[in-house]
Tab-separated table of C-alpha atoms in Angstrom:
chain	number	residue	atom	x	y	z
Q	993	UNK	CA	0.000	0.000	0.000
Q	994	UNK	CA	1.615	3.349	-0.990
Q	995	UNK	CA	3.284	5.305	2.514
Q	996	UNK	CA	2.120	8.933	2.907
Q	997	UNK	CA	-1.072	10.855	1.513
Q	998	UNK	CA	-2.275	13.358	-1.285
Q	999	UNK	CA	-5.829	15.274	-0.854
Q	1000	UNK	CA	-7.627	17.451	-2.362
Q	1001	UNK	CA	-6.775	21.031	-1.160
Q	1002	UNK	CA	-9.054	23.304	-3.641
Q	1003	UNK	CA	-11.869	23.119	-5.351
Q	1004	UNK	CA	-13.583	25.958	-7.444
Q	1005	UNK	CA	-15.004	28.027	-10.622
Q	1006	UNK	CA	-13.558	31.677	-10.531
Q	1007	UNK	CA	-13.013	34.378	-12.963
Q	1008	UNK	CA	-9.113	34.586	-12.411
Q	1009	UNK	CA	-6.062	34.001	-14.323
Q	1010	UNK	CA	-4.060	30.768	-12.965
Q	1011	UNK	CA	-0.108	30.429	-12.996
Q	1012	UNK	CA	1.913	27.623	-11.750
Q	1013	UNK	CA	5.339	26.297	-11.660
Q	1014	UNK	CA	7.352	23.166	-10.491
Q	1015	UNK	CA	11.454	23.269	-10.467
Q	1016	UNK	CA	13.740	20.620	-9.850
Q	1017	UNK	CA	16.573	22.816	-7.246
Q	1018	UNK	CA	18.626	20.230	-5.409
Q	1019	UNK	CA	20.381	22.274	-3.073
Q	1020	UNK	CA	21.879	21.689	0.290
Q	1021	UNK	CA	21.632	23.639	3.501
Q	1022	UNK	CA	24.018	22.227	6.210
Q	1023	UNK	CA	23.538	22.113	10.001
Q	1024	UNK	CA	26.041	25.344	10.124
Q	1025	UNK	CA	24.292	27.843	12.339
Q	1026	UNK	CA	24.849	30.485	9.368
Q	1027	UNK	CA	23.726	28.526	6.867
Q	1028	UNK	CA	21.246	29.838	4.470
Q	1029	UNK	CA	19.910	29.166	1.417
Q	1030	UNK	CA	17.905	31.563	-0.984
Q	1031	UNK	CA	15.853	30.883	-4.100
Q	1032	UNK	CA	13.732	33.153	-6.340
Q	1033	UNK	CA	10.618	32.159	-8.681
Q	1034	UNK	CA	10.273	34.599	-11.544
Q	1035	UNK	CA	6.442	34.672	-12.041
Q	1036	UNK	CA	4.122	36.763	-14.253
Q	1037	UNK	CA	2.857	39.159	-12.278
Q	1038	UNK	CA	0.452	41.946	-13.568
Q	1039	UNK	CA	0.710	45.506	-11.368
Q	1040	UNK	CA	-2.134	45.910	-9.062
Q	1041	UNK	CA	-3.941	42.540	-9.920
Q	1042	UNK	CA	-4.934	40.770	-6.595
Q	1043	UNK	CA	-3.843	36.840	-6.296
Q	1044	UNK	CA	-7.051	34.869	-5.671
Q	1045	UNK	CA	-5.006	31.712	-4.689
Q	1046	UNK	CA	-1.204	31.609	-3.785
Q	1047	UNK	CA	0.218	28.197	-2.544
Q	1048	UNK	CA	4.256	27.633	-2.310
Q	1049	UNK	CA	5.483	24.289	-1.700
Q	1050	UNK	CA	9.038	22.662	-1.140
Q	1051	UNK	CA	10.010	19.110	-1.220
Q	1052	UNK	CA	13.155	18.655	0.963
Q	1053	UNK	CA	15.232	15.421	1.894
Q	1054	UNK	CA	16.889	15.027	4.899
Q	1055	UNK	CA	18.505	12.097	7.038
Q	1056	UNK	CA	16.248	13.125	10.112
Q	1057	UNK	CA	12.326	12.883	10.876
Q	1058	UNK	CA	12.560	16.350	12.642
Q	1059	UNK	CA	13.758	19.208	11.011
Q	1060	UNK	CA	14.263	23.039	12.264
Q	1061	UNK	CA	14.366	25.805	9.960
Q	1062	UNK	CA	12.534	28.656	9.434
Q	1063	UNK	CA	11.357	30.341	5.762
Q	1064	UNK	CA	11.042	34.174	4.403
Q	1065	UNK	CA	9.127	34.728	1.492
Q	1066	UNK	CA	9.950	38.429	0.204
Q	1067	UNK	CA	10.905	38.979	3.770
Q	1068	UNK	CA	8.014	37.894	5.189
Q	1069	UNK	CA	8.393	34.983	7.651
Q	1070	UNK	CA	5.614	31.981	6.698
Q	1071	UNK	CA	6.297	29.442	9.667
Q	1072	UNK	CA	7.597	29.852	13.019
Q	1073	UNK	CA	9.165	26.101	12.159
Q	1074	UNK	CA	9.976	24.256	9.484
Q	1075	UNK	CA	7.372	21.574	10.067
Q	1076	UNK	CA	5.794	19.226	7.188
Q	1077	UNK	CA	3.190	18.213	6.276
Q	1078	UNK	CA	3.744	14.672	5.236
Q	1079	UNK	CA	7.284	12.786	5.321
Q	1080	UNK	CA	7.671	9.376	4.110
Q	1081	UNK	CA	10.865	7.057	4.694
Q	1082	UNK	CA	12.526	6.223	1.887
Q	1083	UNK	CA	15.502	3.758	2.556
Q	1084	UNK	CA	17.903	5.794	5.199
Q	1085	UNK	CA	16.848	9.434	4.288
Q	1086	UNK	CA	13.271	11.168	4.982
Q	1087	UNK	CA	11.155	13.005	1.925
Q	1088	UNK	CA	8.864	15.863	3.446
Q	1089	UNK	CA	6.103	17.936	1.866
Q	1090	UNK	CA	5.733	21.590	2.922
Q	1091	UNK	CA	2.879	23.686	2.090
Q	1092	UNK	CA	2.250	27.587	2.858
Q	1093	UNK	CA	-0.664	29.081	1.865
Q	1094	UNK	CA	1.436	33.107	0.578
Q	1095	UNK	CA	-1.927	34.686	-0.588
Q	1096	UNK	CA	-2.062	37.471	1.707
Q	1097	UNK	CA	2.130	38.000	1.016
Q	1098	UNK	CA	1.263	38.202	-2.223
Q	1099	UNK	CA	-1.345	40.470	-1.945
Q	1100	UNK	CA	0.540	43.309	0.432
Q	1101	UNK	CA	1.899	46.655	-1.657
Q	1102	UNK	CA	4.589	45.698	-1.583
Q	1103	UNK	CA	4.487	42.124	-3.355
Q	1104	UNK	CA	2.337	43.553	-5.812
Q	1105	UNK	CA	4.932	45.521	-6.843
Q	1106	UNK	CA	7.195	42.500	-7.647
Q	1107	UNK	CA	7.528	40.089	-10.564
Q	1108	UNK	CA	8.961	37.116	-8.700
Q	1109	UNK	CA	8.912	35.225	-5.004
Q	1110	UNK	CA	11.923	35.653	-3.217
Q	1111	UNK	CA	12.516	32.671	-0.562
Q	1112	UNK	CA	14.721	32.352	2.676
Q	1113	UNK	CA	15.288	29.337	4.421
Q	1114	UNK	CA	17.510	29.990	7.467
Q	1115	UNK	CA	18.809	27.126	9.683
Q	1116	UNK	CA	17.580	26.706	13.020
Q	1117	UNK	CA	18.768	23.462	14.395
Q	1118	UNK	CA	19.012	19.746	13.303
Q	1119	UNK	CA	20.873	18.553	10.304
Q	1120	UNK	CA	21.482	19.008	6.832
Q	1121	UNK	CA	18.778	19.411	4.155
Q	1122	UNK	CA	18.238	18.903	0.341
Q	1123	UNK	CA	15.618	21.560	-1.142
Q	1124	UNK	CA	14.801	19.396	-3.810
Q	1125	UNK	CA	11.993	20.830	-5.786
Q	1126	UNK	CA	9.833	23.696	-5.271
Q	1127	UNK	CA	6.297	24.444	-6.650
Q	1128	UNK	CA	4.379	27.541	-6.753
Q	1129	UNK	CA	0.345	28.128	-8.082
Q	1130	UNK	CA	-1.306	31.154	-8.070
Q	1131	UNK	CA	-4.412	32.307	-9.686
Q	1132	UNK	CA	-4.701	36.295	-10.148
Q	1133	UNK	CA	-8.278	38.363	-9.901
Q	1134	UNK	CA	-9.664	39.751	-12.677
Q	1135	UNK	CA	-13.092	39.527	-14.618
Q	1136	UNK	CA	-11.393	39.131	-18.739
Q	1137	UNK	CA	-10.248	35.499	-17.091
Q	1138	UNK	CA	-12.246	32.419	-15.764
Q	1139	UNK	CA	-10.509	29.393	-14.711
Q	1140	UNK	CA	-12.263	26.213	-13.139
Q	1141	UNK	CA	-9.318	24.013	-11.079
Q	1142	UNK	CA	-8.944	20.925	-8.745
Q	1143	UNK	CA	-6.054	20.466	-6.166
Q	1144	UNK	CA	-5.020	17.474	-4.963
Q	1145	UNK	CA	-0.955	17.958	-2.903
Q	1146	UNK	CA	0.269	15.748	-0.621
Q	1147	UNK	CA	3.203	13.544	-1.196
Q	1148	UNK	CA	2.739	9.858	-1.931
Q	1149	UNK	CA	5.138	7.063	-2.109
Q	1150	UNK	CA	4.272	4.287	-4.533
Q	1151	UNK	CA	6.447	1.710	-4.194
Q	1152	UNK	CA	7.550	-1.059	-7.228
Q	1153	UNK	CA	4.530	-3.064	-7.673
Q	1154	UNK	CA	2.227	-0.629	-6.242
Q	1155	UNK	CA	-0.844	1.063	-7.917
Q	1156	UNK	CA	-2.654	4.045	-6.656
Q	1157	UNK	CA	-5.946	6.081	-8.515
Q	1158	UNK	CA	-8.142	8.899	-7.985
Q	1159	UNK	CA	-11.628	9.132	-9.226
Q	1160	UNK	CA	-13.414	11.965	-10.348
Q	1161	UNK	CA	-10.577	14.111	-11.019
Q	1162	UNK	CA	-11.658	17.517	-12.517
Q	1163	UNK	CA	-14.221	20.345	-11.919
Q	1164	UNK	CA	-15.284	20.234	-15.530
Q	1165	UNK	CA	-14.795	17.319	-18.080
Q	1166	UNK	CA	-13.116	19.227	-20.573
Q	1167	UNK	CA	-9.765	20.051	-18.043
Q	1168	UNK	CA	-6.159	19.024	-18.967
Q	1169	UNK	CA	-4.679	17.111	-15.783
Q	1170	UNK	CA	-1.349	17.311	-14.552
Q	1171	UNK	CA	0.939	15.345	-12.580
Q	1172	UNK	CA	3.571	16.232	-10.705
Q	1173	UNK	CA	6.311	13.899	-9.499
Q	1174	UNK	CA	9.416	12.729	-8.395
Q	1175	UNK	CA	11.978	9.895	-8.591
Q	1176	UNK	CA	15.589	10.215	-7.919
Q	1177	UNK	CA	16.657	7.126	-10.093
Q	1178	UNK	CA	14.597	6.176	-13.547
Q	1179	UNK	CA	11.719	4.586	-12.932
Q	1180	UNK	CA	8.664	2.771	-14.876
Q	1181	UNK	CA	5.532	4.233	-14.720
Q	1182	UNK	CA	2.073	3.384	-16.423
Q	1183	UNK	CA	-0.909	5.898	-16.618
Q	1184	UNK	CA	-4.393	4.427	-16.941
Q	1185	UNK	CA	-7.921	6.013	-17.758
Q	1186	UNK	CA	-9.405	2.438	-17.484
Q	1187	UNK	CA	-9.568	2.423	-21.335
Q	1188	UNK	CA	-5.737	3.191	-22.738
Q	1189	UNK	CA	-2.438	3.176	-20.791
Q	1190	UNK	CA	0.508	5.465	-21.507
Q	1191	UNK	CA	3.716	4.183	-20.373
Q	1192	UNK	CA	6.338	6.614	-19.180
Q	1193	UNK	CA	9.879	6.828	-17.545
Q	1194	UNK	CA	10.087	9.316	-15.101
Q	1195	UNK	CA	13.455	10.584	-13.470
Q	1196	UNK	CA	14.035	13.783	-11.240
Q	1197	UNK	CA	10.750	16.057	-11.031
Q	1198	UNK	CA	8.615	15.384	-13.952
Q	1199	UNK	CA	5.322	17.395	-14.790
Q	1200	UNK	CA	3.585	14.890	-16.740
Q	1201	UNK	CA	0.835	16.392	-19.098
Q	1202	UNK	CA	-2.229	14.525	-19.494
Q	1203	UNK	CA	-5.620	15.213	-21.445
Q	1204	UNK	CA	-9.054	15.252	-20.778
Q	1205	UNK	CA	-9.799	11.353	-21.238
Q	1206	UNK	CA	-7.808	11.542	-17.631
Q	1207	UNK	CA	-10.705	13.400	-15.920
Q	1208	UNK	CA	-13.025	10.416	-14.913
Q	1209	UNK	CA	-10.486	7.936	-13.819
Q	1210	UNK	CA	-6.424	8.196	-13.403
Q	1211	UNK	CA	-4.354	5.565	-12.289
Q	1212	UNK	CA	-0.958	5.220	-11.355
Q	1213	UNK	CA	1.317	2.035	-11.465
Q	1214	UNK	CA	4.719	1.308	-10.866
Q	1215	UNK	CA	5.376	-2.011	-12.665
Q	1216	UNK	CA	9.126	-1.975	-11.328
Q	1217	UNK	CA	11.947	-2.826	-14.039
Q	1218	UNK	CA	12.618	-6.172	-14.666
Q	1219	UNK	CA	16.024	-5.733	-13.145
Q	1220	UNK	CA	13.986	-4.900	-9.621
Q	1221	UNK	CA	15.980	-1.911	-7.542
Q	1222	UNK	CA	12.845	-0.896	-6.237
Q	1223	UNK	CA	13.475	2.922	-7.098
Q	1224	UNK	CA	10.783	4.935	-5.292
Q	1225	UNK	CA	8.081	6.913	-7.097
Q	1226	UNK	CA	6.822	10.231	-5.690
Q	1227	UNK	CA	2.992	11.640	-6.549
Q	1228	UNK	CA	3.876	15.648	-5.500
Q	1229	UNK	CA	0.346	16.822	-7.053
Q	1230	UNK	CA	-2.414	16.405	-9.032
Q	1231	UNK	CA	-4.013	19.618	-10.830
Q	1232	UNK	CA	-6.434	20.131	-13.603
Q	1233	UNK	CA	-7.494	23.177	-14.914
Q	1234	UNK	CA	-10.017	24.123	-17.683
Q	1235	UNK	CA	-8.949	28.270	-18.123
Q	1236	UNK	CA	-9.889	31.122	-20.762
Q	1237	UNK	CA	-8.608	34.661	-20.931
Q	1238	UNK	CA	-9.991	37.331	-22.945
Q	1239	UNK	CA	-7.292	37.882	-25.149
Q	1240	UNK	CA	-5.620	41.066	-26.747
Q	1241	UNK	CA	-3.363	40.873	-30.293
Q	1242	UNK	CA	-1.204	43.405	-31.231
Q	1243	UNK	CA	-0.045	43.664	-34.807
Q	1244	UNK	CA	1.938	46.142	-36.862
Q	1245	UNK	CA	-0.525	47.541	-38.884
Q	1246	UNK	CA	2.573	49.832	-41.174
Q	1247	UNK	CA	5.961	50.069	-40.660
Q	1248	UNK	CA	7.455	53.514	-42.346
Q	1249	UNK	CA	11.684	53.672	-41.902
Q	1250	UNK	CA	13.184	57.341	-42.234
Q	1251	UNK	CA	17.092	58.226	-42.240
Q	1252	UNK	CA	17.841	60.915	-40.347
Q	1253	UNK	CA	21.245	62.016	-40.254
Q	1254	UNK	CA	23.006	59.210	-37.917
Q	1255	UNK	CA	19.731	57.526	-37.194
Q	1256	UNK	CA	16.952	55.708	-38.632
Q	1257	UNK	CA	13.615	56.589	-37.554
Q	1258	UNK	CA	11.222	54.361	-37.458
Q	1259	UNK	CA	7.089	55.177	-37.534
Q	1260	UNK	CA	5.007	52.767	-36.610
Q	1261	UNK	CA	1.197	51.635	-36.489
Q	1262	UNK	CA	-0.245	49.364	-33.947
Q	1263	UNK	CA	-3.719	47.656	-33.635
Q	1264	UNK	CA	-5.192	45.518	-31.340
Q	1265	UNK	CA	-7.566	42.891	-32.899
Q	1266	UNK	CA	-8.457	41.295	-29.800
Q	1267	UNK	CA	-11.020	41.589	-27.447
Q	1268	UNK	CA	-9.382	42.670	-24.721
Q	1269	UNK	CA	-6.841	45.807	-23.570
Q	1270	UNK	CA	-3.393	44.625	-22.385
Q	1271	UNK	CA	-1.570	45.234	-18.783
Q	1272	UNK	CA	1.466	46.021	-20.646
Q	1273	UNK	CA	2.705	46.532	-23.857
Q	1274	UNK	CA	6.591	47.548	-25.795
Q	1275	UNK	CA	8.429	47.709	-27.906
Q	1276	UNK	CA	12.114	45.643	-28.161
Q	1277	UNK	CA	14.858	46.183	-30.854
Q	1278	UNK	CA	16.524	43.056	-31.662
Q	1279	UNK	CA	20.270	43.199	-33.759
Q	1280	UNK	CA	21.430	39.369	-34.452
Q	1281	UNK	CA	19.583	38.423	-30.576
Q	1282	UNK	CA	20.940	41.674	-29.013
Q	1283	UNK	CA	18.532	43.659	-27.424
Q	1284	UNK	CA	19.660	47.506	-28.567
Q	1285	UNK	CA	16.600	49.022	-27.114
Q	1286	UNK	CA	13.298	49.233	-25.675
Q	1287	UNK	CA	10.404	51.477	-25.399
Q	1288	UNK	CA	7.377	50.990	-23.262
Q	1289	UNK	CA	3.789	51.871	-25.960
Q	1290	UNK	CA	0.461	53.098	-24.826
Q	1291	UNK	CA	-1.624	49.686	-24.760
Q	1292	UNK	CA	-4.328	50.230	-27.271
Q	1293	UNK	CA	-8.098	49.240	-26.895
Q	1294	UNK	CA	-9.594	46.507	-28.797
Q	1295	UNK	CA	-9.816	48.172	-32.193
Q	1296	UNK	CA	-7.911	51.387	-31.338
Q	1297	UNK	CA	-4.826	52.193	-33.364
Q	1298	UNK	CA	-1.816	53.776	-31.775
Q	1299	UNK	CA	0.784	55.408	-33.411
Q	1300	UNK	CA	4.927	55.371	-32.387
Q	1301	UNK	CA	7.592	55.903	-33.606
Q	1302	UNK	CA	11.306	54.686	-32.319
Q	1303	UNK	CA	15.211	55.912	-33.053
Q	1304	UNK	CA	18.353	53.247	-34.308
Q	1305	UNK	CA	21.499	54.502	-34.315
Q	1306	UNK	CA	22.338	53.668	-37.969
Q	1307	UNK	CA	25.397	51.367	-37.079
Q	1308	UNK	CA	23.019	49.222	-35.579
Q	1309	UNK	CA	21.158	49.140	-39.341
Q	1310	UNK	CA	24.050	47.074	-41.491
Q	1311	UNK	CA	22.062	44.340	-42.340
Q	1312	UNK	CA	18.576	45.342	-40.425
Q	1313	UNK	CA	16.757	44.535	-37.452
Q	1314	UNK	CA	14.106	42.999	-35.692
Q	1315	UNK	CA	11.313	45.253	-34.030
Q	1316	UNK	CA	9.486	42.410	-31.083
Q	1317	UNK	CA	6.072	43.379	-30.165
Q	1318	UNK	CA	5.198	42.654	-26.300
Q	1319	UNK	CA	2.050	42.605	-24.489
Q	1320	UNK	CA	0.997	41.266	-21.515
Q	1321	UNK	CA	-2.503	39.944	-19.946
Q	1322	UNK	CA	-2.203	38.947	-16.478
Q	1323	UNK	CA	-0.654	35.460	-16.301
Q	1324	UNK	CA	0.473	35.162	-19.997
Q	1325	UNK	CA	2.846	37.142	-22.446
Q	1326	UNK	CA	3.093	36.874	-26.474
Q	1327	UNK	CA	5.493	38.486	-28.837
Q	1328	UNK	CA	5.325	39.464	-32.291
Q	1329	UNK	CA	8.577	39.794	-34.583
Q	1330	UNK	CA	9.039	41.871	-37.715
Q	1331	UNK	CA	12.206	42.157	-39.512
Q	1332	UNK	CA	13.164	45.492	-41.006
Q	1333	UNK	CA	15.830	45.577	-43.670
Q	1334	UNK	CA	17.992	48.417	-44.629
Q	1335	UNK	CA	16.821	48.179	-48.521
Q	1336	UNK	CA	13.134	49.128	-46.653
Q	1337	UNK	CA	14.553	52.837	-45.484
């Protein structure tokens, strides 16, 4: 029977955007008293949009069942100890499972203002530690998005010869499912709906993709190699999600180079024909994958046309360059490229 536990955390239908990460980090802390160990998540994060959901979690290793530390997140302390919430034994060493619930860190001026989680773990006592993966979810506020999602987190050891399933695994039948896990030596895994099977190796942290034949019915076996070893298999999470976002897209409606003297001017005309107004928007010179400028643009409307215009030094204009088109909607970011040649001015 497989050691430890995953459960459904969250459960809901919302009109937010929804963001989420996993990354493999194997790094050690030792049991120095000034050891310290810092890691940052970028993460899409639109100005002044509220997070409706904000979970970090860490999977750490460590030789001991108790552990002391303590952990920031940008600045903020999260836990007066460094306690999980499930550890399984795997051989000699421990796996644990923390969870913190950073919504209202996320939500305070002064997160709001930042495009990425900043996280301290400090030592407090006990031995050495592993961080070996961390995961972060967040969905962000805001009516152009809706986004239905189930939660299951945990962490679940499914040994060789094991099989574990969940039933009933999404809000709405048309969700992707994802699921998160771990091994630190290849193993053989096989996915089942109850009608096809999907066999898959899985080594380090894996975020396996599945679709929405998964939703009814997911199973999870770990035949084992015929070799044996026993490797361990880790279930870290369980999420599917069934999101939409009203979407803007930008496009260069004319493009109008000018020399003048040692630069080239270049006019420009930008529509949006989507059906929504960006957070952000800019423009980025690109020479050969060089970034030689950048210039923030008024975001248009859906259906507005803006006009700008940006300078090149003329050097930068042997052969011609690229002119990227950013915007941004809350969670998600898309780029346009057009190449402007020399022979054009």
């Amino acid at each position: 029977m497989p050691a430890g536990i995953i459960s459904e955390v969250y459960k809901g239908i919302f009109n937010a955007d929804l963001y989420y990460t996993f990354a493999e980090v194997n790094k050690p802390l030792t049991h120095s008293e000034s050891s310290k160990l810092s890691y940052t998540l970028d993460i899409p994060r639109p100005l002044g949009v509220v997070a409706e959901h904000a979970v970090l979690e860490l999977l750490v290793e460590s030789r001991e069942r108790l552990i002391d530390w303590k952990i920031r997140v940008n600045g903020v302390s999260v836990s007066k100890e460094f306690k999980p919430v499930v550890s399984v034994k795997v051989g000699e060493i421990y796996l644990h499972k923390l969870i913190y619930d950073v919504k209202s860190i996320l939500n305070t001026p002064e997160s709001m203002n930042k495009a990425r989680v900043h996280m301290t773990i400090r030592h407090e006592g006990g031995g050495s530690i592993i961080l070996r993966a961390v995961g972060f979810i967040v969905a962000y506020s805001h009516f152009d998005a809706y986004t239905s999602m189930k939660y299951y987190t945990g962490l679940l050891l499914v040994g060789e010869g094991e099989r574990y399933s969940l039933s009933d695994v999404c809000v709405d039948g048309d969700s992707l499912v994802d699921l998160v896990a771990f091994s630190p030596a290849p193993v053989p895994i096989v996915l089942s709906n109850g009608f096809n099977q999907r066999r898959i190796l899985v080594k380090g942290l894996a975020n396996i993709q599945l679709d929405n034949s998964y939703c009814g019915y997911l199973e999870i076996n770990h035949e084992g190699s015929d070799s044996g070893g026993g490797n361990p298999f880790l279930v870290l999470g369980v999420l599917s999600k069934k999101f939409s976002v009203r979407k803007p897209s930008l496009k260069l409606a004319s493009i109008t180079p000018m020399v003048s003297g040692n630069e080239v001017n270049i006019s420009l005309r930008i529509t949006n024909e989507g059906d929504a107004i960006p957070d952000e928007a800019m423009l980025v010179v690109l020479d050969k994958g060089f970034v030689r400028g950048v210039k923030k643009i008024k975001p248009p409307s859906p259906g507005e046309v803006v006009e700008e215009s940006i300078k090149i030094p003329l050097n930068l204009m042997p052969e011609g360059v690229t002119l990227r088109l950013v915007w941004k909607k809350l969670a998600r970011t898309q780029f346009e490229d057009t190449s402007v040649k020399l022979a054009q001015v």
